[in-house]
Short mmCIF file of C-alpha atoms and ligand atoms in Angstrom, two decimals:
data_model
loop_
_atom_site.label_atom_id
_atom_site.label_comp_id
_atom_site.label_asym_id
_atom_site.label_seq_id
_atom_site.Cartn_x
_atom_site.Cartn_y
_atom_site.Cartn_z
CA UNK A 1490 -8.02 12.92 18.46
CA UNK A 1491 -6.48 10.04 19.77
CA UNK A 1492 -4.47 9.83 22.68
CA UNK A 1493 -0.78 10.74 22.21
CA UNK A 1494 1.61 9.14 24.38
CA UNK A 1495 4.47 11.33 25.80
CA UNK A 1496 6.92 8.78 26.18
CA UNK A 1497 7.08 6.71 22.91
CA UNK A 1498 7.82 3.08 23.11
CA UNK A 1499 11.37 2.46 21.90
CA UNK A 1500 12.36 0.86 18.50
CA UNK A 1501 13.98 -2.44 18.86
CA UNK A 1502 16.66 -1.93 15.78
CA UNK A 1503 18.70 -5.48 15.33
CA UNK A 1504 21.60 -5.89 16.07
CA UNK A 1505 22.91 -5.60 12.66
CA UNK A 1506 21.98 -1.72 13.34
CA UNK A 1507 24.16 -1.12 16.11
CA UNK A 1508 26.67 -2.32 14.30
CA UNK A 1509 26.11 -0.17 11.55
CA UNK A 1510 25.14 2.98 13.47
CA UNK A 1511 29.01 1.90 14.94
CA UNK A 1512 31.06 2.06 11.59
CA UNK A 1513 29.02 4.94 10.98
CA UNK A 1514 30.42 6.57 14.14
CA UNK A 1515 26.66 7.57 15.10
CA UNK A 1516 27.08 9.24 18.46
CA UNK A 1517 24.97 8.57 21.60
CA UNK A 1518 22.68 11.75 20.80
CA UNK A 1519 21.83 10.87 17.68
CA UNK A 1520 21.89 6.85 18.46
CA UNK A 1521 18.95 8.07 21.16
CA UNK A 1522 16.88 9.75 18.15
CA UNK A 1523 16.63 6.26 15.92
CA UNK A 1524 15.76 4.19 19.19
CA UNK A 1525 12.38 6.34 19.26
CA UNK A 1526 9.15 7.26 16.94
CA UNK A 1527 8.43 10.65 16.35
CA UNK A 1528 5.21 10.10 17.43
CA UNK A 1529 2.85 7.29 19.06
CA UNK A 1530 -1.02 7.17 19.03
CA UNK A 1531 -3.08 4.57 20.52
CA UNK A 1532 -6.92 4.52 20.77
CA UNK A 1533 -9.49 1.76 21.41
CA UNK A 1534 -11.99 0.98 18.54
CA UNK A 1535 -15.52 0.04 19.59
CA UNK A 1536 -16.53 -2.87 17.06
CA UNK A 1537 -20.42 -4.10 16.46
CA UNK A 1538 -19.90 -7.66 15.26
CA UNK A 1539 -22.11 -9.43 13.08
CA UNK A 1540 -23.75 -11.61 16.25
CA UNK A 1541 -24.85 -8.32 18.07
CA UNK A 1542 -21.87 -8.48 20.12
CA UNK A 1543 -19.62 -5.07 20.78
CA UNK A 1544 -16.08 -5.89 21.23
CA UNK A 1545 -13.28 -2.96 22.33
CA UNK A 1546 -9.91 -3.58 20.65
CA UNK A 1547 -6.65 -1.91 21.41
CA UNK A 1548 -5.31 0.07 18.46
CA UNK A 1549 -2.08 1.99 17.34
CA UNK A 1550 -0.46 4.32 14.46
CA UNK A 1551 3.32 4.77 15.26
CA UNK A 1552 5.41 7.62 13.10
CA UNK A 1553 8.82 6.65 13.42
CA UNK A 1554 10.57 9.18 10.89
CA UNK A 1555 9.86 11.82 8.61
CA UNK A 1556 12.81 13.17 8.07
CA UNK A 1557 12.62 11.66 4.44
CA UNK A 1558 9.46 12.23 3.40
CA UNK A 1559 5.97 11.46 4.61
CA UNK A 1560 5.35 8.84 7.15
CA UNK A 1561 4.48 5.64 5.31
CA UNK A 1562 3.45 2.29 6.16
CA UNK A 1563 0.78 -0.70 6.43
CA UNK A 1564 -1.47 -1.64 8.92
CA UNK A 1565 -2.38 -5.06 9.90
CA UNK A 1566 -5.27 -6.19 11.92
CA UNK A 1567 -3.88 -9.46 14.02
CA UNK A 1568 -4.53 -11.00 17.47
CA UNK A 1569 -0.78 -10.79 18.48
CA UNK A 1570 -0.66 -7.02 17.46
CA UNK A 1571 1.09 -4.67 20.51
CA UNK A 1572 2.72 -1.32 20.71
CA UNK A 1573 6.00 -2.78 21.10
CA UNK A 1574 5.71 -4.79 17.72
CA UNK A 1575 4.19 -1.65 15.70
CA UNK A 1576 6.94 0.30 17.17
CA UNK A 1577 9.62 -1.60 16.12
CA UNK A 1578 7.93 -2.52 12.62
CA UNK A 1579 7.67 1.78 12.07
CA UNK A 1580 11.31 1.80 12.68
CA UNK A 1581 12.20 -1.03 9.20
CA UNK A 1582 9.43 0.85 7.34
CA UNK A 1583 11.83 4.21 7.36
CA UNK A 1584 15.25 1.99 6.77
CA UNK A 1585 12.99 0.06 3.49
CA UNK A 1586 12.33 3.31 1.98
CA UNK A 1587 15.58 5.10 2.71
CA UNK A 1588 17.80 1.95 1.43
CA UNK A 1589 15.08 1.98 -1.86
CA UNK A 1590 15.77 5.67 -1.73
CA UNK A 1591 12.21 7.03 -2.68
CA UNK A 1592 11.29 10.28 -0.83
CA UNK A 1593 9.11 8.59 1.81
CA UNK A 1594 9.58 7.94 6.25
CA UNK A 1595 8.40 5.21 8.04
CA UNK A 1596 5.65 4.28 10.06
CA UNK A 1597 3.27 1.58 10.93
CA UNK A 1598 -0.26 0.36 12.06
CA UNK A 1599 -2.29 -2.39 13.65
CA UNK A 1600 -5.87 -3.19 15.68
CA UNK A 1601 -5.40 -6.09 17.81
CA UNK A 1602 -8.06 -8.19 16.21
CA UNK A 1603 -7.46 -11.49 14.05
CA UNK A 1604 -8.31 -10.83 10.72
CA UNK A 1605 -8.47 -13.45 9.23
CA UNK A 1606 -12.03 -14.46 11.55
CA UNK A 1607 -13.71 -11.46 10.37
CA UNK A 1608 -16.66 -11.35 7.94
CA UNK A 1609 -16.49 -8.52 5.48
CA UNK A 1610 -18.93 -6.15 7.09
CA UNK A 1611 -16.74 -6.49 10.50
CA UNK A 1612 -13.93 -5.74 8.66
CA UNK A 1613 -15.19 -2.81 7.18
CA UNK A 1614 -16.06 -2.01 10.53
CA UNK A 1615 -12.69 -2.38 11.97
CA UNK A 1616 -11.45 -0.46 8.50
CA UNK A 1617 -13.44 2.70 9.58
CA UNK A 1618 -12.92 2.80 12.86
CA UNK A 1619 -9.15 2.81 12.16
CA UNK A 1620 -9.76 6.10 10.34
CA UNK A 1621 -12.54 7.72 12.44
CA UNK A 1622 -9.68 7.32 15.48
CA UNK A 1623 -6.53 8.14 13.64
CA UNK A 1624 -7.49 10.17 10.79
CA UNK A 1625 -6.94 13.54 11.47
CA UNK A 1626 -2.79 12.18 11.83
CA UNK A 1627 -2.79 10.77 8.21
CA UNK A 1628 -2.79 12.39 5.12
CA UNK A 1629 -0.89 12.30 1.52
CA UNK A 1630 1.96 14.54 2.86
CA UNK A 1631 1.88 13.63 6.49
CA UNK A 1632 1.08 9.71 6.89
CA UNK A 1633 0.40 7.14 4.19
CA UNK A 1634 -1.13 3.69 5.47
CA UNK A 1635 -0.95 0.26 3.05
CA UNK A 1636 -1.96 -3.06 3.67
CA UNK A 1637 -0.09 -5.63 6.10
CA UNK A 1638 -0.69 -9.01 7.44
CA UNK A 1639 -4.90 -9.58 6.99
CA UNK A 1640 -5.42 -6.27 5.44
CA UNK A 1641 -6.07 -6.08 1.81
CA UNK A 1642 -7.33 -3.75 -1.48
CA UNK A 1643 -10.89 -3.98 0.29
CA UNK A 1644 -9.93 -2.31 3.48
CA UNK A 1645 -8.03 0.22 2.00
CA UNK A 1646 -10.99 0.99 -0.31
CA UNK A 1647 -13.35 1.61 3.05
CA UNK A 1648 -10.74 3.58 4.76
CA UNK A 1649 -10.08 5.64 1.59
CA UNK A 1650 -13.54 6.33 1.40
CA UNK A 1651 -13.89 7.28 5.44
CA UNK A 1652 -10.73 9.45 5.13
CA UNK A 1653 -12.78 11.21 2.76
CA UNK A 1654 -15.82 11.88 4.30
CA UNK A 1655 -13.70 13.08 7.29
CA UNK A 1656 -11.80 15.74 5.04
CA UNK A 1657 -14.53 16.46 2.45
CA UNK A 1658 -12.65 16.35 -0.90
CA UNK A 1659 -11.23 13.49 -2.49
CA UNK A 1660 -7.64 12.47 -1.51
CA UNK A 1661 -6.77 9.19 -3.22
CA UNK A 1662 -2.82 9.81 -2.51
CA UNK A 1663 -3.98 9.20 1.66
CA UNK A 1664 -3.49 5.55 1.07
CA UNK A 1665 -2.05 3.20 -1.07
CA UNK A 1666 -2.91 -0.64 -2.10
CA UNK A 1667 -6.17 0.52 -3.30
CA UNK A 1668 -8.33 -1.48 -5.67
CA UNK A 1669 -7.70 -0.35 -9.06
CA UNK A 1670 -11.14 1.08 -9.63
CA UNK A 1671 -10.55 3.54 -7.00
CA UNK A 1672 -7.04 4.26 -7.95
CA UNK A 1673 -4.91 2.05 -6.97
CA UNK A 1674 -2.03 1.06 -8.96
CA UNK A 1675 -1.06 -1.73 -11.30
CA UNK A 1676 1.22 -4.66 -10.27
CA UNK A 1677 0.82 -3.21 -6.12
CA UNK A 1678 -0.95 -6.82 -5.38
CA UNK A 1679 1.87 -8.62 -6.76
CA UNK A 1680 4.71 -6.30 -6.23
CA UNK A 1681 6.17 -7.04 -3.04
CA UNK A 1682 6.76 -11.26 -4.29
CA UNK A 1683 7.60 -9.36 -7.76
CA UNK A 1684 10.29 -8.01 -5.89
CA UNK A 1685 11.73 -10.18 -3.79
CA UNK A 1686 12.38 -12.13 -7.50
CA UNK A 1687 14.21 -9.37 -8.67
CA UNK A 1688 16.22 -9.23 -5.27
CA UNK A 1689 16.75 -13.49 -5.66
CA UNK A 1690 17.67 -12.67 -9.25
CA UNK A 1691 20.26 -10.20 -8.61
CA UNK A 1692 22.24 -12.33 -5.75
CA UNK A 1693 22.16 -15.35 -7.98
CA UNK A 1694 24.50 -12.86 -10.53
CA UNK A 1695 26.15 -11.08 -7.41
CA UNK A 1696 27.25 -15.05 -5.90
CA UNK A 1697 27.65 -16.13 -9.70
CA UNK A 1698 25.85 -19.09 -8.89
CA UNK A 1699 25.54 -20.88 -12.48
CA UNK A 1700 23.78 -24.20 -11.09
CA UNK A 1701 20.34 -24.75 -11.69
CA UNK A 1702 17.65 -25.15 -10.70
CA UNK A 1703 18.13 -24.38 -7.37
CA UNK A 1704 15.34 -25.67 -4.98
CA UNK A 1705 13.35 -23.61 -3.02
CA UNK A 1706 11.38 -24.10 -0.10
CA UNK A 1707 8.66 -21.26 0.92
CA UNK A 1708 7.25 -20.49 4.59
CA UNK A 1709 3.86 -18.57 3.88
CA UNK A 1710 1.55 -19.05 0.90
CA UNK A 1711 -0.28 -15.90 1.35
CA UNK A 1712 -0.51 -13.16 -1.40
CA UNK A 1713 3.49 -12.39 -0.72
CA UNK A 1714 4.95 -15.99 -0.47
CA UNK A 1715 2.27 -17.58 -3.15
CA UNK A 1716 3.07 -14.95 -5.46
CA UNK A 1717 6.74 -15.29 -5.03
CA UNK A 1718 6.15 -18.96 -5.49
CA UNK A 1719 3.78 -18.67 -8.49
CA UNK A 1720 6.55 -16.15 -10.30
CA UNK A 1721 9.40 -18.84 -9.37
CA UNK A 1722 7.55 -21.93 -11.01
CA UNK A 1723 7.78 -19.90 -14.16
CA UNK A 1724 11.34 -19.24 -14.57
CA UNK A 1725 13.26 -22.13 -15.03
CA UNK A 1726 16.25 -21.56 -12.54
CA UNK A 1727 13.84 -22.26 -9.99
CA UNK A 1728 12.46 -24.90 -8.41
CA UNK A 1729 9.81 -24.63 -5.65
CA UNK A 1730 9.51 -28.29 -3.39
CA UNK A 1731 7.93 -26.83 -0.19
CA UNK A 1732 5.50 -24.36 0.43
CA UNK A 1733 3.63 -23.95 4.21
CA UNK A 1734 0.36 -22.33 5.39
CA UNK A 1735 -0.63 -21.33 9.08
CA UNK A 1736 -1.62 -25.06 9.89
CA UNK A 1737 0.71 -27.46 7.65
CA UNK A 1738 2.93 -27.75 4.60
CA UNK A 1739 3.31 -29.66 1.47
CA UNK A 1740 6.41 -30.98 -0.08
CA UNK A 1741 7.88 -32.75 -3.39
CA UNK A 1742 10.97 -33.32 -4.22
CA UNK A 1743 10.75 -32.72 -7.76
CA UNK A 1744 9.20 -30.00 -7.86
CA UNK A 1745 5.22 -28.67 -6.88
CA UNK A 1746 2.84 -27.78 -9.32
CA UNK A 1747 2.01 -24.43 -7.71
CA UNK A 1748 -1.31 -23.47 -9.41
CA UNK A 1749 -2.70 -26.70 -8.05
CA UNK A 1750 -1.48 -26.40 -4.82
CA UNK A 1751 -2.72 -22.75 -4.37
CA UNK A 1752 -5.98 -24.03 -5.94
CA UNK A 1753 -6.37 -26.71 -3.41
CA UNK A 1754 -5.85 -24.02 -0.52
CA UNK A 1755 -8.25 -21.65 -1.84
CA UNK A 1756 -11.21 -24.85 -2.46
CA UNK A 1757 -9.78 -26.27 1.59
CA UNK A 1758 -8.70 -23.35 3.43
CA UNK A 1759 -5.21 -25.50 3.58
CA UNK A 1760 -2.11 -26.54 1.19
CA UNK A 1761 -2.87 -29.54 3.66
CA UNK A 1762 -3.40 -32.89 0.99
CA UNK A 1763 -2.81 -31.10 -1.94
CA UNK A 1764 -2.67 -34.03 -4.49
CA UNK A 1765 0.96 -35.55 -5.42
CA UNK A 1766 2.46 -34.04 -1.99
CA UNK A 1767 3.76 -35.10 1.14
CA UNK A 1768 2.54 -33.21 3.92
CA UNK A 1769 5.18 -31.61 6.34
CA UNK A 1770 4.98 -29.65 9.65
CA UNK A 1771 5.84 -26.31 9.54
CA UNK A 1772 9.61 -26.79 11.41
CA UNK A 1773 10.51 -29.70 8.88
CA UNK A 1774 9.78 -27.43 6.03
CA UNK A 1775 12.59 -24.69 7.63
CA UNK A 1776 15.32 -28.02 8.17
CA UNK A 1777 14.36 -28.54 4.23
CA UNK A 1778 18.11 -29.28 2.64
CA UNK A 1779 17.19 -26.80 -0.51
CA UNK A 1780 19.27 -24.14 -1.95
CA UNK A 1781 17.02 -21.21 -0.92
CA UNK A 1782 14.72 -20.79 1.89
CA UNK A 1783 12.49 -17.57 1.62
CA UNK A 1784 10.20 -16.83 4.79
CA UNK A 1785 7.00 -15.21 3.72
CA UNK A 1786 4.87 -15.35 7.05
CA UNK A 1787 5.39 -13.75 10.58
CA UNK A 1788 8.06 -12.67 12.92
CA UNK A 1789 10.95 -14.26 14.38
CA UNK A 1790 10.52 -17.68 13.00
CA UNK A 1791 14.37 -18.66 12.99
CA UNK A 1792 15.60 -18.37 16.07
CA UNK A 1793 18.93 -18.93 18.14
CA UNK A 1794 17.28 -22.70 19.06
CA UNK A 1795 16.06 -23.50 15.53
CA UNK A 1796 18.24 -22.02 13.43
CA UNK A 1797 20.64 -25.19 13.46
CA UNK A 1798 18.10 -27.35 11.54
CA UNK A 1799 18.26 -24.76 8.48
CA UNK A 1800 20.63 -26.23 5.52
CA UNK A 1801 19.55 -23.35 2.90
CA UNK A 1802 22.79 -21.70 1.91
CA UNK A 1803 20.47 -18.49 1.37
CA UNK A 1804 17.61 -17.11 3.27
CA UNK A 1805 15.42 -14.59 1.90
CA UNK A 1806 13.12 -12.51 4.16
CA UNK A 1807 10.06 -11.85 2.75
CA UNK A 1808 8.28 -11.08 5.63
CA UNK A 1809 9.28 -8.67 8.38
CA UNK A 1810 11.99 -9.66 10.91
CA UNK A 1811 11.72 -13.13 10.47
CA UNK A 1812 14.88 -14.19 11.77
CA UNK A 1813 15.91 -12.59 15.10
CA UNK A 1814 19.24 -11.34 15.71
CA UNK A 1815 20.67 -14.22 17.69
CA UNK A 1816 19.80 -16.25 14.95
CA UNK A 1817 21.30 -14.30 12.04
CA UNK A 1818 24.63 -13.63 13.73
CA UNK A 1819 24.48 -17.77 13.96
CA UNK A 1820 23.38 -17.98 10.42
CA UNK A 1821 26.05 -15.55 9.18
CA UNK A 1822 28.96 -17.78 11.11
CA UNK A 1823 27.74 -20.55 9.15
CA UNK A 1824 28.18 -18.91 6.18
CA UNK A 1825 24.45 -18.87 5.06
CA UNK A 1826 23.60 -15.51 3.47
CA UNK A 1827 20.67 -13.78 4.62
CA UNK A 1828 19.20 -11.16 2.87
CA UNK A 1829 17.18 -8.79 4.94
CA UNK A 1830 13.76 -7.96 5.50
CA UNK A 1831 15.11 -3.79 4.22
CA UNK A 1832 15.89 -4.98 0.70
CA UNK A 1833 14.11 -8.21 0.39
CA UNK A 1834 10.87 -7.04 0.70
CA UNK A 1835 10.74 -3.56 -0.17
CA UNK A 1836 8.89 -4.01 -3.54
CA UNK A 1837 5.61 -3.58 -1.74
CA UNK A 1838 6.38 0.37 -0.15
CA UNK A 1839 8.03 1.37 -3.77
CA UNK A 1840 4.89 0.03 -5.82
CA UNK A 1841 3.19 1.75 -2.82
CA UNK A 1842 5.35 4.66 -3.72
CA UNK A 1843 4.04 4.89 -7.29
CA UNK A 1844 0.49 4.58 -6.91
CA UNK A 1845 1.22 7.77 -4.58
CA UNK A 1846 3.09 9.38 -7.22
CA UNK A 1847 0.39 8.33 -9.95
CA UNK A 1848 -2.98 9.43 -7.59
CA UNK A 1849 -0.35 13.06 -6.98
CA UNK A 1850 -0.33 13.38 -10.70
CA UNK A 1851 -4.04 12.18 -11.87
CA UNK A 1852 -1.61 10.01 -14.30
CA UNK A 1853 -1.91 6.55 -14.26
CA UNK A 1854 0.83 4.04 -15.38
CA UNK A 1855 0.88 0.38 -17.66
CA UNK A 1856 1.93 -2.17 -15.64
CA UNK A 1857 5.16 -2.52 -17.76
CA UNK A 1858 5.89 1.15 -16.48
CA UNK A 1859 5.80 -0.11 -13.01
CA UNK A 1860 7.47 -3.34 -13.61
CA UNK A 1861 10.37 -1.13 -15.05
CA UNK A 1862 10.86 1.13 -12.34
CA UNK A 1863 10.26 -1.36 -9.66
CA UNK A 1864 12.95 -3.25 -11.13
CA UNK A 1865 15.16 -0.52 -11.61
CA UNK A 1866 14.83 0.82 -8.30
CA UNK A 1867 15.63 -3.10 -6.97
CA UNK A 1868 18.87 -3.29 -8.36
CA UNK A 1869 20.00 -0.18 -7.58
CA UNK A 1870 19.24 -0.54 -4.17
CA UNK A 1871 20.80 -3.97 -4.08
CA UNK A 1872 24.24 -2.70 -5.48
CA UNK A 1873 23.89 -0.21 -2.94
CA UNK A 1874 23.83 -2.67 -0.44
CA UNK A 1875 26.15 -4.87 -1.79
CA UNK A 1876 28.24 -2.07 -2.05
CA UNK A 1877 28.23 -0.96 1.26
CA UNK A 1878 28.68 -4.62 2.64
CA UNK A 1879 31.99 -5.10 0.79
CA UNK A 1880 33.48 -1.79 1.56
CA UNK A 1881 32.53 -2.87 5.54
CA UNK A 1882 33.47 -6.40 4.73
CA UNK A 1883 29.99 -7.17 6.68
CA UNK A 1884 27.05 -8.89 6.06
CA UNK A 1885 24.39 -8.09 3.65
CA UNK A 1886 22.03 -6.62 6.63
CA UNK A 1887 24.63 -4.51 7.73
CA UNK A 1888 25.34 -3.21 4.68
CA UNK A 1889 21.34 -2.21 4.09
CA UNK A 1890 21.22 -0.61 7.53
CA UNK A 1891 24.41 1.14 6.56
CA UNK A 1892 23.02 2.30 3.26
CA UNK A 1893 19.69 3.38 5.14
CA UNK A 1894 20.99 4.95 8.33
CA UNK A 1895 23.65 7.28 5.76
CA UNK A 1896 20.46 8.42 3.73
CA UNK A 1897 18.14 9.20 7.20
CA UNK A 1898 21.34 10.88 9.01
CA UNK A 1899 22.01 12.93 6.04
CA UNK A 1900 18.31 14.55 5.69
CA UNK A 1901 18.54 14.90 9.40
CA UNK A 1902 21.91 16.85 9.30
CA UNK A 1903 20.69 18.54 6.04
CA UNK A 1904 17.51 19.89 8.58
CA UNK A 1905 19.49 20.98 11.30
CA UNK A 1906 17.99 17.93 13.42
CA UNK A 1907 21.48 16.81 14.30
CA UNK A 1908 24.99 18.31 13.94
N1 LIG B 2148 3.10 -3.49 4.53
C1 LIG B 2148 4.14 -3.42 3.56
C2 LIG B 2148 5.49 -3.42 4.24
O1 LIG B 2148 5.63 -3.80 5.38
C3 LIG B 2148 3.96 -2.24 2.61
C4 LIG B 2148 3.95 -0.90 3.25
C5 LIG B 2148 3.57 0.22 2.29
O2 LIG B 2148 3.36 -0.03 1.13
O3 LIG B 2148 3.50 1.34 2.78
O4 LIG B 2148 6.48 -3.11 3.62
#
């Protein structure tokens, strides 16, 4: 087993939370039970890396709530991976799927190793090892694990297959993101950008912003932020001029031709010198004056010091806390909308959410099917939230964490957890 610890690292909840947990008159009891996980595990994997080398890496699984539904959420394998950050990201998985409203909790993963320097044999390694030390607290109705930043269909396919030498039966429901041979679901690789479009598609209605095309500038090309960027070059009120990777970005004001550019980075490594671009850095792609700025890559990238330099009238988070919560109150005084990481992004956990449902049933689904429901699901959960932020008069993340926290502290009344 791994080691448990008895005094779980707290959740740091944004701001925006408080707030809610506020209006909804949340009491200090109860306010004490979202700060921490149900549970924390942390073990240290032994790796054998391809130069005969053994490495030790710190590693976590954090269940934050299940008061919804099974734990869910991804794992990622970085080098800035720490308890504190796993923590915190368990705590948004269970507002994502409570403000989607699919019966699912939250929790998360990582290994404190970069990813993206691994061969494929040490990542299978790292894969396994995952499951050999957490295993026995995952499973289709208790803990659901996906892929996060540097974890993809491949790893889940190895720790599928190690979860299931552990138990002895097959259990394809154990974890989602799978490749589709071994029963993963149709439009999972795509669906978190796939969503995020449907999210961009419904503001544009809810602002009743008729100009077009607006301009877009995109932090991240990876498979969220390129897909996002790959879907937006094909609808015509969209207009993509800036795109970044972990080392540069590329930029043109008319417009990029995003096939190209993603071509280039997958021949290079970079979107560095993509023909017909400028390069940019990284910080002069967020001070971009476009209409939209979506942020695709890491953590707390706008911050109280740079988020002056942003002109985008909307911010989309794609990726997980992006924008910290000195920045957004900043943001929000400004007038720029931001919508949250709990709505934005939560196309990945409900296609996640599906492929569940479909390896549960032994049914699988067209890829229309999913794109239906998916985009159902995003609308509804986006007039919840818009909803909820007009009857507040607050902003749009305060709204989601009202719809969410209403949803978690009604299954927890409903159990007898709180009064
Ligand atoms: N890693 C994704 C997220 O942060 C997906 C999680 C899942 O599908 O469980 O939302």
């Amino acid at each position: 087993m791994p080691k448990v610890m008895l005094t779980p690292l707290g959740v740091v909840l944004p701001t925006a939370a408080q707030t809610a947990f506020k209006l909804l008159s949340v009491n200090d009891a109860t306010g004490q039970l979202f700060l921490h996980p149900d549970h924390t595990y942390t073990a240290q994997l032994s790796i054998d890396m391809d130069d005969g080398q053994t490495i030790v890496v710190p590693a976590w699984r954090v269940q934050y709530s299940n008061a919804r539904g099974p734990y869910k959420g991804g794992i990622r394998f970085h080098s800035d991976v720490d308890l504190a950050e796993v923590t915190t990201l368990a705590g948004l998985m269970a507002f994502k799927t409570a403000v989607a409203n699919i019966p699912l909790g939250g929790s998360k993963g990582g290994v404190r190793i970069d990813g993206r320097t691994l061969s494929a044999t040490e990542r299978e390694r790292v894969a396994r090892a995952y499951i050999r030390a957490f295993g026995q607290c995952l499973g289709p109705t208790r803990d659901i694990p996906a892929p996060d930043i540097n974890t993809d269909s491949a790893t889940m396919g190895w720790m599928l297959d190690e979860y299931e030498r552990m138990v002895g039966f097959s259990s394809p429901g154990v974890i989602t993101g799978k490749p589709l041979s071994l029963f993963g679901s149709q439009g999972r690789n795509s669906a978190t950008s796939l969503g995020g479009k449907y999210v961009l598609d419904k503001l544009l209605d809810h602002l009743n912003i008729k100009k077009h095309p607006l301009t877009v500038a995109i932090q991240g090309v990876g498979n969220v932020g390129g897909g996002l960027a790959r879907l937006l070059s094909e609808d015509s009120r969209y207009r993509v001029i800036a795109i970044s990777d972990t080392h540069s970005a590329v930029y043109h004001q008319t417009g990029l031709d995003i096939l190209d550019v993603l071509q280039h980075k997958e021949k290079t490594g970079s979107v560095e010198n993509a023909e017909y671009t400028h390069n940019l850095t990284n910080s002069e792609l967020l001070a971009l004056p476009v209409d939209i700025l979506v942020l695709a890559a890491l953590e707390n990238q706008v911050t109280a010091v740079n988020q002056k330099e942003v002109q985008a009238k909307i911010v989309l988070e794609l990726a997980n806390h992006p924008v910290t919560s000195e920045a957004d109150e900043l943001l929000s005084q400004r007038d720029i909308v931001v919508v949250p990481d709990i709505l934005a992004n939560i196309g990945g956990v409900v296609v996640s959410y599906f492929e569940w449902v479909q390896n549960q049933q032994n049914f699988y689904w067209s890829e229309s099917d999913i794109q239906v429901r998916l985009r159902q699901i995003i609308y509804t959960a986006f007039a919840d939230v818009a909803q909820a932020s007009a009857t507040h008069n607050v902003d749009f993340r305060t709204g989601a964490y009202i719809v969410g926290a209403t949803r978690l502290l009604t299954a927890m009344r409903l159990r007898g957890v709180i009064h």
